CSV table of C-alpha atoms in Angstrom, one decimal:
chain,number,residue,atom,x,y,z
M,266,UNK,CA,53.4,-16.7,-34.4
M,267,UNK,CA,50.6,-18.2,-32.2
M,268,UNK,CA,49.8,-17.4,-28.6
M,269,UNK,CA,47.6,-20.4,-28.2
M,270,UNK,CA,45.1,-18.6,-26.0
M,271,UNK,CA,41.3,-19.0,-26.3
M,272,UNK,CA,39.7,-15.6,-25.8
M,273,UNK,CA,36.4,-13.7,-26.5
M,274,UNK,CA,37.2,-13.2,-30.1
M,275,UNK,CA,37.1,-17.0,-30.6
M,276,UNK,CA,33.7,-17.5,-28.9
M,277,UNK,CA,31.8,-17.4,-32.2
M,278,UNK,CA,33.7,-20.5,-33.2
M,279,UNK,CA,31.7,-22.4,-30.7
M,280,UNK,CA,28.7,-22.3,-33.0
M,281,UNK,CA,30.8,-24.3,-35.6
M,282,UNK,CA,32.0,-26.8,-33.0
M,283,UNK,CA,35.7,-26.1,-33.6
M,284,UNK,CA,38.3,-23.3,-33.6
M,285,UNK,CA,40.8,-23.1,-36.5
M,286,UNK,CA,44.3,-22.2,-35.5
M,287,UNK,CA,47.0,-21.3,-38.0
M,288,UNK,CA,50.7,-20.8,-37.2
M,289,UNK,CA,53.2,-19.2,-39.5
M,290,UNK,CA,57.0,-19.4,-39.4
M,291,UNK,CA,59.0,-16.8,-41.4
M,292,UNK,CA,62.7,-16.5,-40.8
M,293,UNK,CA,65.8,-15.8,-42.9
M,294,UNK,CA,66.5,-19.5,-43.0
M,295,UNK,CA,63.0,-20.4,-44.0
M,296,UNK,CA,61.9,-19.4,-47.5
M,297,UNK,CA,59.2,-19.3,-48.4
M,298,UNK,CA,57.3,-19.0,-45.1
M,299,UNK,CA,56.0,-22.2,-43.5
M,300,UNK,CA,52.4,-22.5,-42.3
M,301,UNK,CA,50.4,-25.2,-40.5
M,302,UNK,CA,46.7,-25.3,-39.5
M,303,UNK,CA,45.0,-27.4,-36.9
M,304,UNK,CA,41.3,-27.5,-36.0
M,305,UNK,CA,40.6,-27.6,-32.2
M,306,UNK,CA,37.3,-29.0,-31.1
M,307,UNK,CA,35.3,-26.6,-29.0
M,308,UNK,CA,32.8,-28.0,-26.5
M,309,UNK,CA,29.4,-26.6,-27.2
M,310,UNK,CA,27.4,-25.8,-24.0
M,311,UNK,CA,23.9,-24.7,-24.9
M,312,UNK,CA,22.3,-23.3,-21.7
M,313,UNK,CA,19.5,-20.9,-20.7
M,314,UNK,CA,17.9,-19.6,-17.6
M,315,UNK,CA,14.5,-18.2,-16.9
M,316,UNK,CA,12.8,-16.1,-14.2
M,317,UNK,CA,9.1,-15.4,-13.7
M,318,UNK,CA,7.1,-12.7,-12.0
M,319,UNK,CA,3.4,-11.8,-11.5
M,320,UNK,CA,1.4,-8.6,-11.2
M,321,UNK,CA,-0.5,-8.2,-9.0
M,322,UNK,CA,1.2,-10.3,-6.5
M,323,UNK,CA,-2.1,-11.3,-4.8
M,324,UNK,CA,-5.6,-11.9,-6.1
M,325,UNK,CA,-9.0,-11.5,-4.5
M,326,UNK,CA,-11.9,-12.0,-7.1
M,327,UNK,CA,-13.1,-14.3,-9.8
M,328,UNK,CA,-12.3,-12.7,-13.2
M,329,UNK,CA,-9.3,-10.8,-12.0
M,330,UNK,CA,-6.4,-10.8,-14.5
M,331,UNK,CA,-2.9,-11.9,-13.4
M,332,UNK,CA,-0.1,-10.7,-15.8
M,333,UNK,CA,3.1,-12.8,-15.9
M,334,UNK,CA,6.5,-11.7,-17.2
M,335,UNK,CA,8.9,-14.4,-18.2
M,336,UNK,CA,12.6,-13.5,-18.8
M,337,UNK,CA,14.7,-16.0,-20.7
M,338,UNK,CA,18.5,-15.5,-20.9
M,339,UNK,CA,21.2,-17.4,-22.9
M,340,UNK,CA,24.0,-18.1,-20.4
M,341,UNK,CA,25.7,-20.7,-22.6
M,342,UNK,CA,28.4,-20.4,-25.2
M,343,UNK,CA,26.4,-21.0,-28.4
M,344,UNK,CA,23.5,-19.3,-30.1
M,345,UNK,CA,20.1,-20.8,-29.5
M,346,UNK,CA,17.3,-21.2,-32.0
M,347,UNK,CA,13.6,-22.1,-31.9
M,348,UNK,CA,13.0,-20.6,-28.5
M,349,UNK,CA,9.5,-21.6,-27.2
M,350,UNK,CA,8.0,-20.7,-23.8
M,351,UNK,CA,5.0,-22.6,-22.5
M,352,UNK,CA,2.8,-22.2,-19.4
M,353,UNK,CA,-0.1,-24.5,-19.0
M,354,UNK,CA,-1.9,-22.2,-16.6
M,355,UNK,CA,-1.8,-19.1,-18.8
M,356,UNK,CA,-4.9,-18.2,-20.8
M,357,UNK,CA,-2.8,-18.6,-24.0
M,358,UNK,CA,0.8,-19.4,-25.0
M,359,UNK,CA,3.3,-16.8,-23.7
M,360,UNK,CA,4.2,-14.4,-26.5
M,361,UNK,CA,7.5,-12.8,-27.3
M,362,UNK,CA,7.7,-9.1,-26.1
M,363,UNK,CA,11.2,-7.8,-26.5
M,364,UNK,CA,14.9,-8.5,-26.3
M,365,UNK,CA,16.1,-9.6,-29.7
M,366,UNK,CA,18.6,-6.8,-30.1
M,367,UNK,CA,19.8,-7.7,-33.6
M,368,UNK,CA,16.3,-8.9,-34.8
M,369,UNK,CA,17.8,-12.2,-36.1
M,370,UNK,CA,15.3,-14.5,-34.4
M,371,UNK,CA,18.2,-16.1,-32.5
M,372,UNK,CA,18.8,-16.0,-28.7
M,373,UNK,CA,22.4,-14.9,-28.8
M,374,UNK,CA,24.9,-15.5,-26.1
M,375,UNK,CA,24.3,-13.0,-23.3
M,376,UNK,CA,21.0,-11.9,-24.8
M,377,UNK,CA,17.7,-11.8,-22.8
M,378,UNK,CA,14.2,-12.1,-24.2
M,379,UNK,CA,11.0,-11.2,-22.4
M,380,UNK,CA,7.8,-13.2,-22.9
M,381,UNK,CA,4.3,-12.3,-21.4
M,382,UNK,CA,1.1,-14.1,-20.7
M,383,UNK,CA,-1.9,-13.8,-18.4
M,384,UNK,CA,-4.3,-15.8,-16.4
M,385,UNK,CA,-7.9,-15.1,-15.5
M,386,UNK,CA,-8.7,-16.1,-11.9
M,387,UNK,CA,-11.3,-18.8,-11.4
M,388,UNK,CA,-13.4,-19.8,-8.4
M,389,UNK,CA,-11.2,-22.8,-8.1
M,390,UNK,CA,-8.2,-20.5,-7.8
M,391,UNK,CA,-9.9,-18.6,-5.0
M,392,UNK,CA,-10.8,-21.8,-3.1
M,393,UNK,CA,-7.2,-23.2,-3.5
M,394,UNK,CA,-5.9,-20.0,-1.8
M,395,UNK,CA,-2.9,-19.7,-4.2
M,396,UNK,CA,-1.9,-20.1,-7.8
M,397,UNK,CA,1.4,-21.7,-8.6
M,398,UNK,CA,2.3,-22.2,-12.2
M,399,UNK,CA,5.6,-23.3,-13.8
M,400,UNK,CA,6.7,-22.1,-17.2
M,401,UNK,CA,9.1,-24.0,-19.4
M,402,UNK,CA,11.5,-22.6,-22.0
M,403,UNK,CA,13.0,-24.8,-24.7
M,404,UNK,CA,15.5,-24.1,-27.5
M,405,UNK,CA,18.1,-25.8,-29.7
M,406,UNK,CA,21.8,-25.3,-30.1
M,407,UNK,CA,23.6,-25.1,-33.5
M,408,UNK,CA,23.7,-28.9,-33.8
M,409,UNK,CA,20.1,-29.3,-32.4
M,410,UNK,CA,21.2,-29.9,-28.9
M,411,UNK,CA,18.3,-29.3,-26.5
M,412,UNK,CA,18.4,-26.5,-23.9
M,413,UNK,CA,15.6,-26.0,-21.3
M,414,UNK,CA,14.8,-23.8,-18.3
M,415,UNK,CA,11.9,-23.6,-15.9
M,416,UNK,CA,10.6,-20.9,-13.5
M,417,UNK,CA,7.7,-20.8,-11.1
M,418,UNK,CA,5.7,-18.1,-9.5
M,419,UNK,CA,3.2,-18.3,-6.6
M,420,UNK,CA,0.6,-15.7,-5.7
M,421,UNK,CA,-1.9,-16.0,-2.9
M,422,UNK,CA,-5.5,-14.9,-2.1
M,423,UNK,CA,-5.7,-11.4,-0.5
M,424,UNK,CA,-9.0,-10.5,1.2
M,425,UNK,CA,-10.4,-7.1,0.7
M,426,UNK,CA,-11.1,-5.6,4.2
M,427,UNK,CA,-12.1,-2.2,5.6
M,428,UNK,CA,-11.4,-0.7,9.1
M,429,UNK,CA,-13.1,2.3,10.7
M,430,UNK,CA,-13.9,3.8,14.1
M,431,UNK,CA,-17.4,4.7,15.1
M,432,UNK,CA,-18.9,6.1,18.3
M,433,UNK,CA,-20.2,3.5,20.7
M,434,UNK,CA,-23.8,4.5,20.2
M,435,UNK,CA,-23.6,3.2,16.6
M,436,UNK,CA,-25.9,0.3,15.6
M,437,UNK,CA,-24.9,-2.8,13.7
M,438,UNK,CA,-26.4,-1.8,10.3
M,439,UNK,CA,-24.9,-1.6,6.9
M,440,UNK,CA,-25.1,2.2,6.8
M,441,UNK,CA,-22.8,3.8,9.4
M,442,UNK,CA,-21.4,6.7,7.4
M,443,UNK,CA,-23.0,9.2,9.8
M,444,UNK,CA,-21.5,7.4,12.8
M,445,UNK,CA,-17.8,7.4,11.8
M,446,UNK,CA,-15.3,9.1,14.1
M,447,UNK,CA,-12.2,10.7,12.7
M,448,UNK,CA,-11.4,12.9,15.7
M,449,UNK,CA,-12.5,13.2,19.3
M,450,UNK,CA,-12.3,15.8,22.1
M,451,UNK,CA,-10.4,15.3,25.3
M,452,UNK,CA,-11.9,17.0,28.4
M,453,UNK,CA,-10.2,17.9,31.6
M,454,UNK,CA,-11.4,18.9,35.1
M,455,UNK,CA,-10.0,21.7,37.2
M,456,UNK,CA,-7.1,19.5,38.3
M,457,UNK,CA,-6.0,18.9,34.6
M,458,UNK,CA,-7.2,15.3,34.9
M,459,UNK,CA,-8.8,13.6,31.8
M,460,UNK,CA,-12.4,13.0,32.9
M,461,UNK,CA,-14.1,12.3,29.6
M,462,UNK,CA,-13.9,12.2,25.8
M,463,UNK,CA,-16.4,13.3,23.2
M,464,UNK,CA,-17.6,10.9,21.9
M,465,UNK,CA,-17.3,8.9,25.1
M,466,UNK,CA,-16.3,5.5,23.8
M,467,UNK,CA,-15.7,3.8,20.4
M,468,UNK,CA,-16.4,0.8,18.3
M,469,UNK,CA,-13.4,-0.4,16.2
M,470,UNK,CA,-14.8,-2.2,13.1
M,471,UNK,CA,-13.5,-4.5,10.5
M,472,UNK,CA,-15.4,-5.9,7.5
M,473,UNK,CA,-14.4,-8.5,4.9
M,474,UNK,CA,-16.4,-10.7,2.5
M,475,UNK,CA,-15.8,-14.4,2.0
M,476,UNK,CA,-14.8,-14.9,-1.6
M,477,UNK,CA,-14.7,-18.7,-1.3
M,478,UNK,CA,-17.4,-21.0,-2.5
M,479,UNK,CA,-16.8,-23.1,0.6
M,480,UNK,CA,-17.4,-22.6,4.4
M,481,UNK,CA,-14.3,-21.1,6.1
M,482,UNK,CA,-12.8,-20.2,9.4
M,483,UNK,CA,-11.6,-16.6,10.0
M,484,UNK,CA,-9.0,-15.7,12.7
M,485,UNK,CA,-9.1,-12.0,13.5
M,486,UNK,CA,-6.4,-10.0,15.4
M,487,UNK,CA,-7.3,-6.4,16.3
M,488,UNK,CA,-4.6,-4.0,17.5
M,489,UNK,CA,-6.1,-0.8,19.0
M,490,UNK,CA,-2.7,0.4,20.3
M,491,UNK,CA,-1.8,1.3,23.9
M,492,UNK,CA,-3.8,4.6,23.6
M,493,UNK,CA,-7.0,2.6,23.9
M,494,UNK,CA,-8.3,-0.3,26.0
M,495,UNK,CA,-11.1,-2.8,25.8
M,496,UNK,CA,-14.3,-1.6,27.4
M,497,UNK,CA,-15.3,-4.6,29.5
M,498,UNK,CA,-18.3,-3.1,31.3
M,499,UNK,CA,-21.6,-4.9,30.5
M,500,UNK,CA,-20.1,-7.9,28.8
M,501,UNK,CA,-17.4,-8.9,26.4
M,502,UNK,CA,-16.1,-6.2,24.2
M,503,UNK,CA,-15.6,-8.2,21.0
M,504,UNK,CA,-18.6,-9.3,19.0
M,505,UNK,CA,-19.1,-10.5,15.4
M,506,UNK,CA,-22.0,-10.1,13.0
M,507,UNK,CA,-22.5,-11.9,9.8
M,508,UNK,CA,-24.4,-10.9,6.6
M,509,UNK,CA,-25.4,-13.8,4.4
M,510,UNK,CA,-25.0,-13.4,0.6
M,511,UNK,CA,-28.1,-11.7,-0.8
M,512,UNK,CA,-29.3,-10.5,2.7
M,513,UNK,CA,-29.6,-6.9,3.7
M,514,UNK,CA,-29.1,-7.4,7.4
M,515,UNK,CA,-26.5,-8.7,9.8
M,516,UNK,CA,-27.1,-11.4,12.4
M,517,UNK,CA,-25.1,-11.9,15.6
M,518,UNK,CA,-22.5,-14.6,15.0
M,519,UNK,CA,-20.6,-14.3,18.3
M,520,UNK,CA,-22.0,-17.7,19.5
M,521,UNK,CA,-20.4,-19.3,16.5
M,522,UNK,CA,-17.0,-17.9,17.5
M,523,UNK,CA,-14.2,-19.2,19.7
M,524,UNK,CA,-10.8,-18.2,21.1
M,525,UNK,CA,-12.0,-14.7,22.1
M,526,UNK,CA,-9.7,-12.5,24.2
M,527,UNK,CA,-9.1,-8.8,24.7
M,528,UNK,CA,-6.3,-8.4,27.3
M,529,UNK,CA,-3.6,-10.4,29.0
M,530,UNK,CA,-5.9,-11.7,31.7
M,531,UNK,CA,-7.8,-13.9,29.2
M,532,UNK,CA,-5.1,-15.0,26.9
M,533,UNK,CA,-4.2,-12.1,24.6
M,534,UNK,CA,-0.5,-11.0,24.2
M,535,UNK,CA,-1.2,-7.5,25.4
M,536,UNK,CA,-4.0,-5.2,26.6
M,537,UNK,CA,-4.1,-3.5,23.3
M,538,UNK,CA,-4.8,-6.6,21.3
M,539,UNK,CA,-8.0,-8.5,20.8
M,540,UNK,CA,-8.6,-11.8,19.1
M,541,UNK,CA,-11.5,-13.8,17.8
M,542,UNK,CA,-11.9,-16.9,15.6
M,543,UNK,CA,-15.1,-16.7,13.5
M,544,UNK,CA,-16.2,-20.2,12.6
M,545,UNK,CA,-18.6,-21.5,9.9
M,546,UNK,CA,-18.5,-18.5,7.6
M,547,UNK,CA,-20.7,-19.4,4.6
M,548,UNK,CA,-19.7,-18.7,1.0
M,549,UNK,CA,-20.2,-15.1,0.0
M,550,UNK,CA,-21.0,-13.9,3.6
M,551,UNK,CA,-19.7,-10.6,4.9
M,552,UNK,CA,-18.0,-10.8,8.4
M,553,UNK,CA,-18.2,-7.7,10.7
M,554,UNK,CA,-16.1,-7.8,13.8
M,555,UNK,CA,-16.7,-5.0,16.4
M,556,UNK,CA,-14.5,-4.2,19.4
M,557,UNK,CA,-15.8,-1.9,22.1
M,558,UNK,CA,-12.8,0.3,23.2
M,559,UNK,CA,-12.2,3.4,25.3
M,560,UNK,CA,-9.4,6.0,25.5
M,561,UNK,CA,-6.9,4.7,27.9
M,562,UNK,CA,-5.9,8.2,29.1
M,563,UNK,CA,-9.1,8.7,31.1
M,564,UNK,CA,-8.3,9.3,34.8
M,565,UNK,CA,-4.7,10.4,34.1
M,566,UNK,CA,-3.2,13.8,34.5
M,567,UNK,CA,-2.8,15.4,31.1
M,568,UNK,CA,1.0,15.8,31.7
M,569,UNK,CA,1.3,12.0,31.5
M,570,UNK,CA,0.4,12.0,27.8
M,571,UNK,CA,3.1,12.7,25.3
M,572,UNK,CA,2.5,14.4,23.0
M,573,UNK,CA,0.0,16.5,24.8
M,574,UNK,CA,-3.3,16.7,22.9
M,575,UNK,CA,-4.1,20.0,24.7
M,576,UNK,CA,-1.1,21.6,23.1
M,577,UNK,CA,-1.7,20.2,19.6
M,578,UNK,CA,-3.9,17.5,18.1
M,579,UNK,CA,-2.4,14.0,18.2
M,580,UNK,CA,-2.9,11.3,15.6
M,581,UNK,CA,-3.6,8.0,17.4
M,582,UNK,CA,-3.0,4.8,15.5
M,583,UNK,CA,-2.8,2.9,13.4
M,584,UNK,CA,-5.7,0.9,14.8
M,585,UNK,CA,-5.2,-2.2,12.6
M,586,UNK,CA,-6.7,-5.6,11.9
M,587,UNK,CA,-5.3,-8.8,10.4
M,588,UNK,CA,-7.3,-11.8,9.2
M,589,UNK,CA,-6.1,-15.3,8.6
M,590,UNK,CA,-8.6,-17.5,6.8
M,591,UNK,CA,-8.5,-21.3,6.8
M,592,UNK,CA,-10.4,-23.6,4.6
M,593,UNK,CA,-12.0,-26.8,5.8
M,594,UNK,CA,-8.7,-28.7,5.6
M,595,UNK,CA,-7.1,-26.1,8.0
M,596,UNK,CA,-4.7,-24.9,5.3
M,597,UNK,CA,-4.3,-21.2,5.3
M,598,UNK,CA,-5.7,-19.8,2.1
M,599,UNK,CA,-6.1,-16.1,2.7
M,600,UNK,CA,-5.0,-13.0,4.6
M,601,UNK,CA,-5.8,-9.4,5.0
M,602,UNK,CA,-4.6,-6.2,6.7
M,603,UNK,CA,-6.4,-2.9,7.1
M,604,UNK,CA,-6.0,0.1,9.5
M,605,UNK,CA,-7.4,3.5,10.5
M,606,UNK,CA,-6.3,6.6,12.5
M,607,UNK,CA,-8.1,9.0,14.8
M,608,UNK,CA,-7.2,12.5,16.0
M,609,UNK,CA,-7.4,13.4,19.6
M,610,UNK,CA,-7.6,17.1,20.5
M,611,UNK,CA,-8.3,19.3,23.4
M,612,UNK,CA,-11.8,20.6,23.7
M,613,UNK,CA,-12.5,23.7,21.6
M,614,UNK,CA,-9.4,23.4,19.5
M,615,UNK,CA,-10.1,24.3,15.9
M,616,UNK,CA,-8.3,21.9,13.5
M,617,UNK,CA,-8.1,21.5,9.7
M,618,UNK,CA,-6.3,18.2,8.9
M,619,UNK,CA,-6.1,15.5,6.3
M,620,UNK,CA,-3.9,13.6,3.9
M,621,UNK,CA,-2.7,14.4,0.4
M,622,UNK,CA,-2.1,11.4,-1.9
M,623,UNK,CA,-1.4,11.1,-5.6
M,624,UNK,CA,-3.6,9.3,-8.1
M,625,UNK,CA,-2.3,5.9,-7.1
M,626,UNK,CA,-2.9,6.6,-3.4
M,627,UNK,CA,0.8,7.1,-2.4
M,628,UNK,CA,1.5,9.8,0.1
M,629,UNK,CA,2.6,13.2,-1.2
M,630,UNK,CA,5.4,14.3,1.1
M,631,UNK,CA,6.7,17.8,1.4
M,632,UNK,CA,3.7,19.3,-0.4
M,633,UNK,CA,2.9,22.9,0.6
M,634,UNK,CA,-0.6,23.5,2.1
M,635,UNK,CA,-1.9,27.0,2.7
M,636,UNK,CA,-4.8,28.0,4.8
M,637,UNK,CA,-6.5,31.4,4.5
M,638,UNK,CA,-9.1,32.9,6.8
M,639,UNK,CA,-10.1,36.4,5.8
M,640,UNK,CA,-6.8,38.3,5.4
M,641,UNK,CA,-4.8,35.8,7.5
M,642,UNK,CA,-2.5,33.3,5.8
M,643,UNK,CA,-0.3,30.4,7.0
M,644,UNK,CA,1.5,27.6,5.3
M,645,UNK,CA,2.8,24.2,6.3
M,646,UNK,CA,4.3,21.1,4.6
M,647,UNK,CA,2.8,17.7,4.5
M,648,UNK,CA,4.7,15.0,6.5
M,649,UNK,CA,6.2,11.9,5.0
M,650,UNK,CA,2.8,10.2,5.2
M,651,UNK,CA,1.2,13.1,3.3
M,652,UNK,CA,-0.6,14.4,6.4
M,653,UNK,CA,-1.1,18.1,7.3
M,654,UNK,CA,-2.7,19.9,10.2
M,655,UNK,CA,-3.6,23.4,11.3
M,656,UNK,CA,-4.9,24.2,14.8
M,657,UNK,CA,-5.3,27.0,17.2
M,658,UNK,CA,-2.1,28.0,18.8
M,659,UNK,CA,0.0,26.3,16.1
M,660,UNK,CA,3.3,28.3,15.8
M,661,UNK,CA,4.5,29.4,12.4
M,662,UNK,CA,7.8,27.8,11.5
M,663,UNK,CA,10.6,30.4,10.8
M,664,UNK,CA,12.7,27.7,9.2
M,665,UNK,CA,10.2,27.5,6.4
M,666,UNK,CA,10.8,31.1,5.4
M,667,UNK,CA,7.8,33.3,4.5
M,668,UNK,CA,5.8,30.2,3.6
M,669,UNK,CA,6.0,28.9,7.1
M,670,UNK,CA,5.1,32.2,8.7
M,671,UNK,CA,1.7,33.5,9.6
M,672,UNK,CA,0.6,36.8,8.1
M,673,UNK,CA,-2.2,39.2,8.9
M,674,UNK,CA,-3.6,39.4,12.4
M,675,UNK,CA,-2.5,35.8,13.3
M,676,UNK,CA,1.0,37.0,14.1
M,677,UNK,CA,3.2,34.2,15.2
M,678,UNK,CA,0.5,31.6,16.0
M,679,UNK,CA,-2.8,30.6,14.5
M,680,UNK,CA,-6.1,31.7,16.1
M,681,UNK,CA,-9.2,30.9,14.2
M,682,UNK,CA,-11.4,33.1,16.4
M,683,UNK,CA,-15.0,32.4,17.6
M,684,UNK,CA,-17.1,33.2,14.6
M,685,UNK,CA,-17.8,31.5,11.3
M,686,UNK,CA,-15.4,32.9,8.7
M,687,UNK,CA,-15.0,31.9,5.0
M,688,UNK,CA,-11.7,30.0,4.8
M,689,UNK,CA,-9.9,28.3,2.0
M,690,UNK,CA,-7.4,25.5,1.7
M,691,UNK,CA,-4.8,25.5,-1.1
M,692,UNK,CA,-2.2,22.9,-2.2
M,693,UNK,CA,1.0,24.0,-3.8
M,694,UNK,CA,3.7,21.9,-5.4
M,695,UNK,CA,6.8,20.1,-4.4
M,696,UNK,CA,6.5,16.4,-3.9
M,697,UNK,CA,6.5,15.9,-7.6
M,698,UNK,CA,4.0,18.7,-8.6
M,699,UNK,CA,6.6,21.4,-9.1
M,700,UNK,CA,9.0,21.3,-12.0
M,701,UNK,CA,11.7,18.7,-11.4
M,702,UNK,CA,14.4,21.3,-11.5
M,703,UNK,CA,13.1,22.9,-8.3
M,704,UNK,CA,15.2,21.5,-5.4
M,705,UNK,CA,13.0,23.4,-2.9
M,706,UNK,CA,10.0,25.7,-2.8
M,707,UNK,CA,11.1,29.1,-4.1
M,708,UNK,CA,11.2,32.1,-1.8
M,709,UNK,CA,8.4,33.7,-3.7
M,710,UNK,CA,5.9,32.0,-6.0
M,711,UNK,CA,3.3,32.8,-8.5
M,712,UNK,CA,0.6,30.7,-10.1
M,713,UNK,CA,3.1,29.8,-12.8
M,714,UNK,CA,4.9,27.7,-10.2
M,715,UNK,CA,1.9,25.6,-9.5
M,716,UNK,CA,0.8,22.8,-11.8
M,717,UNK,CA,-2.9,22.4,-12.4
M,718,UNK,CA,-4.2,19.3,-10.5
M,719,UNK,CA,-7.6,17.6,-10.3
M,720,UNK,CA,-8.9,16.7,-6.9
M,721,UNK,CA,-10.3,13.2,-7.6
M,722,UNK,CA,-11.5,12.3,-4.1
M,723,UNK,CA,-14.3,14.9,-3.9
M,724,UNK,CA,-15.0,14.7,-7.7
M,725,UNK,CA,-14.5,18.4,-8.4
M,726,UNK,CA,-11.8,20.1,-10.5
M,727,UNK,CA,-9.5,22.6,-8.8
M,728,UNK,CA,-7.2,24.8,-10.8
M,729,UNK,CA,-4.1,26.6,-9.6
M,730,UNK,CA,-4.1,27.8,-7.0
M,731,UNK,CA,-5.9,24.8,-5.8
M,732,UNK,CA,-8.4,26.3,-3.3
M,733,UNK,CA,-11.1,24.5,-1.3
M,734,UNK,CA,-13.4,27.0,0.4
M,735,UNK,CA,-15.2,26.1,3.6
M,736,UNK,CA,-16.4,27.7,6.9
M,737,UNK,CA,-14.5,27.1,10.1
M,738,UNK,CA,-15.0,28.4,13.7
M,739,UNK,CA,-13.7,27.8,17.1
M,740,UNK,CA,-14.2,24.2,18.2
M,741,UNK,CA,-14.7,22.8,14.7
M,742,UNK,CA,-12.6,20.1,13.1
M,743,UNK,CA,-12.4,19.5,9.3
M,744,UNK,CA,-11.0,16.5,7.7
M,745,UNK,CA,-10.0,17.1,4.1
M,746,UNK,CA,-8.6,14.2,2.3
M,747,UNK,CA,-7.2,15.1,-1.2
M,748,UNK,CA,-6.2,12.8,-4.0
M,749,UNK,CA,-4.4,14.5,-6.9
M,750,UNK,CA,-3.3,13.8,-10.4
M,751,UNK,CA,-1.5,16.2,-12.8
M,752,UNK,CA,-4.0,17.3,-15.4
């Protein structure tokens, strides 16, 4: 009685190197029963695999800690012993973290173990532009047969950069917080043609600091979108300034730059893209590229703009920047991306707008925002990017139920009036702040429905309901950026 098949129940025999098979014959003609045993050699195949991952996936500063996770799996047919993982570029030997299900100290067939180690970024790592390190796992089979596996991970330098929009009267100084532009007015003549904006023109700025201890070359590409154009009156629209390490002022570095373009006529791929290569950037220096741009809608009939900023405020952007950094051997060693938005609105349109994000900076979509002015109340939901907006003439949305409707004297549309009125802005849950059992915002709500949150961005605690009081009047615009955490 022997089926002769090798199945999963026999797999453990691989550790012994053989499988014992016994057959028995028991018939009326055979007494007593006859048995016979044979040992069948089993080929032992010790084998292991390994994967490796790094967090963060980029680095930017000396002293930054890179954490590596190494996953070792037994994909052979025998148990492995003496598992050791090594990585010459980690601060110390990778240590076992988890995975030994039966706690026997053996990497069983099909079992996966996790090891961890870390590396502290050095200046040499910054200069190299990337860190590639290979880990090796070794182990022994039941008869001390070796099994090995390797895995590598590569992470690259990521430059920290900042983008912003300022009015064109801004000066090249290190302090421009009072010159930032987050929204602008669009003005029409009697023929509904766009004749001006307030402010009139803009500077699009990007900053980044050279983390290398060597001189580098920086290749900037600025994208100000089709809604803007390079302002070419009175010279080239793109300039660069440089602040040496330890200095408090910027010097004009445009003469040290090459490959400058700002529209298709001088070599750029489109009229909304500008490029500049900044050469000879010393170690530790901060680079500041400035593009002089203007709203491209000037001179057009307002009906040619879609969406129409006279009907509702429009978010223009992202105005974005990328940097590619080469070292002296022309090998790319760093990159960066940053962006900004700006709101365009018809003159004398009151607007309350902003973005809600969680503690990690991720957008909070579908979060209810309520604005109150006196006895008037209206609500809206944040968009997928966490943004919200209230403005004069904005219709209340019946589809949102009572929470999307205006109450008080506002009727069916918002009208902020002409005088200064004490107003408040309140954030209510959904988007992760309401209990997880709530599929949608309830038809009616109380403070019990609202979790207490802390507004981190403005460094003040707000308890439910989460109100921010301010004064608003006709023609004003308020930008309220909120960053939350459940307290």
